[in-house]
PDB file of C-alpha atoms in Angstrom:
ATOM      1  CA  MET L   1      38.085 -14.578  27.217  1.00 37.00           C
ATOM      2  CA  SER L   2      38.301 -14.153  23.339  1.00 37.00           C
ATOM      3  CA  GLU L   3      35.916 -12.439  21.388  1.00 46.00           C
ATOM      4  CA  LYS L   4      33.640 -14.503  19.505  1.00 44.00           C
ATOM      5  CA  SER L   5      33.780 -13.806  15.817  1.00 57.00           C
ATOM      6  CA  HIS L   6      30.049 -14.110  14.576  1.00 68.00           C
ATOM      7  CA  GLN L   7      29.324 -14.673  11.009  1.00 84.00           C
ATOM      8  CA  ARG L   8      26.906 -13.263   9.105  1.00 89.00           C
ATOM      9  CA  PRO L   9      24.001 -15.435   8.085  1.00 91.00           C
ATOM     10  CA  LEU L  10      23.642 -16.108   4.527  1.00 91.00           C
ATOM     11  CA  LEU L  11      19.763 -15.038   4.910  1.00 91.00           C
ATOM     12  CA  ILE L  12      20.799 -11.513   6.287  1.00 92.00           C
ATOM     13  CA  THR L  13      23.101 -11.234   3.329  1.00 93.00           C
ATOM     14  CA  ILE L  14      19.942 -11.720   1.110  1.00 92.00           C
ATOM     15  CA  LEU L  15      17.501  -9.931   3.209  1.00 88.00           C
ATOM     16  CA  GLY L  16      20.021  -7.035   3.169  1.00 91.00           C
ATOM     17  CA  ALA L  17      20.161  -6.858  -0.476  1.00 94.00           C
ATOM     18  CA  VAL L  18      16.485  -7.157  -0.838  1.00 89.00           C
ATOM     19  CA  ILE L  19      15.894  -4.354   1.480  1.00 88.00           C
ATOM     20  CA  VAL L  20      18.106  -2.244  -0.467  1.00 94.00           C
ATOM     21  CA  LEU L  21      16.088  -2.603  -3.531  1.00 95.00           C
ATOM     22  CA  LEU L  22      12.794  -2.161  -1.654  1.00 90.00           C
ATOM     23  CA  GLY L  23      14.361   0.926  -0.282  1.00 93.00           C
ATOM     24  CA  LEU L  24      15.472   2.079  -3.720  1.00 96.00           C
ATOM     25  CA  PHE L  25      12.223   1.574  -4.956  1.00 94.00           C
ATOM     26  CA  LEU L  26      10.254   3.459  -2.277  1.00 93.00           C
ATOM     27  CA  ILE L  27      12.629   6.349  -2.951  1.00 96.00           C
ATOM     28  CA  ILE L  28      12.105   6.216  -6.751  1.00 95.00           C
ATOM     29  CA  GLY L  29       8.304   5.991  -6.326  1.00 90.00           C
ATOM     30  CA  GLY L  30       8.029   8.324  -3.489  1.00 90.00           C
ATOM     31  CA  ALA L  31       9.901  10.979  -5.590  1.00 92.00           C
ATOM     32  CA  ALA L  32       7.509  10.143  -8.850  1.00 87.00           C
ATOM     33  CA  LEU L  33       4.470  10.335  -6.754  1.00 83.00           C
ATOM     34  CA  HIS L  34       5.696  13.439  -4.902  1.00 83.00           C
ATOM     35  CA  GLY L  35       6.489  15.201  -8.485  1.00 82.00           C
ATOM     36  CA  THR L  36       3.121  14.138 -10.357  1.00 79.00           C
ATOM     37  CA  ASP L  37       0.378  16.397 -10.882  1.00 81.00           C
ATOM     38  CA  VAL L  38      -2.736  15.749  -8.858  1.00 78.00           C
ATOM     39  CA  SER L  39      -5.199  15.949 -11.910  1.00 80.00           C
ATOM     40  CA  THR L  40      -2.821  13.645 -13.663  1.00 82.00           C
ATOM     41  CA  LEU L  41      -3.060  11.155 -10.659  1.00 78.00           C
ATOM     42  CA  ILE L  42      -6.920  11.684 -10.775  1.00 79.00           C
ATOM     43  CA  ASP L  43      -7.247  11.180 -14.460  1.00 81.00           C
ATOM     44  CA  GLN L  44      -5.217   7.831 -14.180  1.00 80.00           C
ATOM     45  CA  GLY L  45      -8.354   6.205 -11.674  1.00 80.00           C
ATOM     46  CA  LEU L  46      -6.395   7.310  -8.479  1.00 75.00           C
ATOM     47  CA  ASP L  47      -8.755   8.179  -5.571  1.00 77.00           C
ATOM     48  CA  PRO L  48      -8.917  11.765  -5.170  1.00 79.00           C
ATOM     49  CA  ASP L  49      -8.568  11.741  -1.628  1.00 78.00           C
ATOM     50  CA  ILE L  50      -5.184   9.828  -2.220  1.00 76.00           C
ATOM     51  CA  ALA L  51      -4.199  12.109  -5.271  1.00 78.00           C
ATOM     52  CA  ASN L  52      -4.739  15.376  -3.116  1.00 79.00           C
ATOM     53  CA  ASN L  53      -2.232  13.810  -0.381  1.00 79.00           C
ATOM     54  CA  ALA L  54       0.366  12.346  -3.107  1.00 81.00           C
ATOM     55  CA  GLY L  55       2.818  14.985  -2.224  1.00 83.00           C
ATOM     56  CA  ALA L  56       2.839  14.280   1.588  1.00 86.00           C
ATOM     57  CA  ILE L  57       2.436  10.386   0.704  1.00 86.00           C
ATOM     58  CA  GLY L  58       5.484  10.412  -1.622  1.00 88.00           C
ATOM     59  CA  ILE L  59       7.513  12.213   0.981  1.00 92.00           C
ATOM     60  CA  VAL L  60       6.519   9.562   3.690  1.00 90.00           C
ATOM     61  CA  LEU L  61       7.567   6.776   1.094  1.00 90.00           C
ATOM     62  CA  MET L  62      10.840   8.255   0.392  1.00 94.00           C
ATOM     63  CA  VAL L  63      11.545   8.570   4.007  1.00 94.00           C
ATOM     64  CA  PHE L  64      10.743   4.886   4.458  1.00 88.00           C
ATOM     65  CA  GLY L  65      13.044   4.151   1.345  1.00 93.00           C
ATOM     66  CA  ILE L  66      16.106   6.040   3.139  1.00 94.00           C
ATOM     67  CA  LEU L  67      15.346   4.066   6.596  1.00 89.00           C
ATOM     68  CA  TYR L  68      15.343   0.730   4.482  1.00 88.00           C
ATOM     69  CA  LEU L  69      18.695   1.714   2.906  1.00 94.00           C
ATOM     70  CA  ILE L  70      19.728   2.117   6.944  1.00 93.00           C
ATOM     71  CA  VAL L  71      18.513  -1.254   7.864  1.00 89.00           C
ATOM     72  CA  ALA L  72      20.119  -2.930   4.744  1.00 92.00           C
ATOM     73  CA  ALA L  73      23.753  -1.112   5.457  1.00 93.00           C
ATOM     74  CA  GLY L  74      23.388  -2.870   9.305  1.00 92.00           C
ATOM     75  CA  PHE L  75      22.285  -5.946   8.064  1.00 91.00           C
ATOM     76  CA  PHE L  76      25.587  -5.918   6.276  1.00 92.00           C
ATOM     77  CA  GLN L  77      27.334  -4.930   9.016  1.00 91.00           C
ATOM     78  CA  GLY L  78      25.901  -6.578  11.782  1.00 90.00           C
ATOM     79  CA  TRP L  79      25.422  -3.291  13.907  1.00 90.00           C
ATOM     80  CA  SER L  80      23.049  -4.181  17.066  1.00 89.00           C
ATOM     81  CA  PHE L  81      21.173  -1.406  17.120  1.00 91.00           C
ATOM     82  CA  ILE L  82      20.015  -2.397  13.584  1.00 90.00           C
ATOM     83  CA  TRP L  83      18.347  -5.552  14.764  1.00 90.00           C
ATOM     84  CA  TYR L  84      15.993  -2.852  16.927  1.00 91.00           C
ATOM     85  CA  LEU L  85      15.535  -0.836  14.047  1.00 88.00           C
ATOM     86  CA  GLY L  86      14.697  -3.441  11.393  1.00 85.00           C
ATOM     87  CA  ILE L  87      11.883  -4.568  14.058  1.00 90.00           C
ATOM     88  CA  VAL L  88      10.376  -1.547  14.137  1.00 90.00           C
ATOM     89  CA  VAL L  89      10.612  -0.556  10.444  1.00 83.00           C
ATOM     90  CA  MET L  90       9.224  -3.900   9.055  1.00 85.00           C
ATOM     91  CA  ALA L  91       6.623  -3.221  11.932  1.00 91.00           C
ATOM     92  CA  ILE L  92       5.547  -0.167  10.638  1.00 88.00           C
ATOM     93  CA  GLY L  93       5.915  -1.401   7.382  1.00 84.00           C
ATOM     94  CA  LEU L  94       3.580  -4.210   8.262  1.00 90.00           C
ATOM     95  CA  VAL L  95       0.880  -2.092   9.524  1.00 92.00           C
ATOM     96  CA  SER L  96       0.525   0.204   6.526  1.00 87.00           C
ATOM     97  CA  ASN L  97       0.794  -2.874   4.238  1.00 86.00           C
ATOM     98  CA  LEU L  98      -2.075  -4.069   5.984  1.00 89.00           C
ATOM     99  CA  TYR L  99      -3.911  -0.955   6.162  1.00 87.00           C
ATOM    100  CA  TYR L 100      -3.519  -0.733   2.148  1.00 81.00           C
ATOM    101  CA  THR L 101      -4.658  -4.255   1.800  1.00 81.00           C
ATOM    102  CA  ALA L 102      -7.367  -3.605   3.622  1.00 82.00           C
ATOM    103  CA  THR L 103      -8.453  -0.645   1.904  1.00 79.00           C
ATOM    104  CA  GLY L 104      -8.589  -2.913  -1.385  1.00 77.00           C
ATOM    105  CA  MET L 105      -4.975  -2.475  -2.570  1.00 73.00           C
ATOM    106  CA  TYR L 106      -4.819  -6.170  -2.700  1.00 75.00           C
ATOM    107  CA  THR L 107      -1.042  -6.225  -3.954  1.00 75.00           C
ATOM    108  CA  ASN L 108       0.426  -5.075  -1.050  1.00 79.00           C
ATOM    109  CA  ILE L 109      -0.118  -8.745   0.371  1.00 86.00           C
ATOM    110  CA  ILE L 110       2.899  -9.609  -0.721  1.00 87.00           C
ATOM    111  CA  ALA L 111       4.609  -7.014   0.843  1.00 84.00           C
ATOM    112  CA  VAL L 112       2.656  -8.375   4.003  1.00 88.00           C
ATOM    113  CA  ILE L 113       4.453 -11.510   3.532  1.00 89.00           C
ATOM    114  CA  ILE L 114       7.786 -10.047   3.201  1.00 85.00           C
ATOM    115  CA  ASP L 115       7.684  -8.290   6.363  1.00 86.00           C
ATOM    116  CA  LEU L 116       6.320 -11.310   8.397  1.00 91.00           C
ATOM    117  CA  ILE L 117       9.076 -13.006   7.153  1.00 89.00           C
ATOM    118  CA  ILE L 118      11.964 -10.802   7.741  1.00 87.00           C
ATOM    119  CA  ILE L 119      10.274 -10.109  11.285  1.00 91.00           C
ATOM    120  CA  TYR L 120      10.267 -13.892  11.818  1.00 92.00           C
ATOM    121  CA  TYR L 121      13.721 -14.371  10.570  1.00 90.00           C
ATOM    122  CA  LEU L 122      15.133 -11.359  12.883  1.00 91.00           C
ATOM    123  CA  PHE L 123      14.050 -13.358  15.991  1.00 93.00           C
ATOM    124  CA  ARG L 124      15.769 -16.596  15.210  1.00 92.00           C
ATOM    125  CA  PRO L 125      18.457 -17.539  17.700  1.00 91.00           C
ATOM    126  CA  ASN L 126      21.306 -17.376  15.031  1.00 90.00           C
ATOM    127  CA  VAL L 127      20.354 -14.098  13.713  1.00 91.00           C
ATOM    128  CA  LYS L 128      20.004 -12.592  17.303  1.00 90.00           C
ATOM    129  CA  GLU L 129      23.686 -13.975  18.096  1.00 90.00           C
ATOM    130  CA  TYR L 130      24.670 -12.232  15.037  1.00 91.00           C
ATOM    131  CA  PHE L 131      23.321  -8.693  15.844  1.00 91.00           C
ATOM    132  CA  LEU L 132      23.033  -8.678  19.387  1.00 87.00           C
ATOM    133  CA  GLY L 133      26.233 -11.152  20.412  1.00 80.00           C
ATOM    134  CA  HIS L 134      24.292 -13.154  23.149  1.00 49.00           C
ATOM    135  CA  GLU L 135      21.208 -15.439  23.896  1.00 44.00           C
TER     136      GLU L 135
END
């Protein structure tokens, strides 16, 4: 039996590019947050509880940024384990964005919508076929 070639869906290419940008944004933003003085953050109106944990939050953001870059690379290459990792990373992002939206950071609603769209799209039959080669 000959091996079936799986063409990368166009939207996977677009999502890969968007996820690269999101990953870079998270890394840069996390580094900036990690390196900013707590008193400066409080002076700029950030909640003191969040400001006191800014270093840790910055590291978490950078880790997620790196995960996003790995997911994007897998999107471009069609790595099967990336389908699973993509679901997990997007689900974690969804939960964290829902949390921040619920705490009053309403701009995260855009991230919630993006995460939901990506999760939905990863379950489309042609996308699963591209990554997993079956179904």
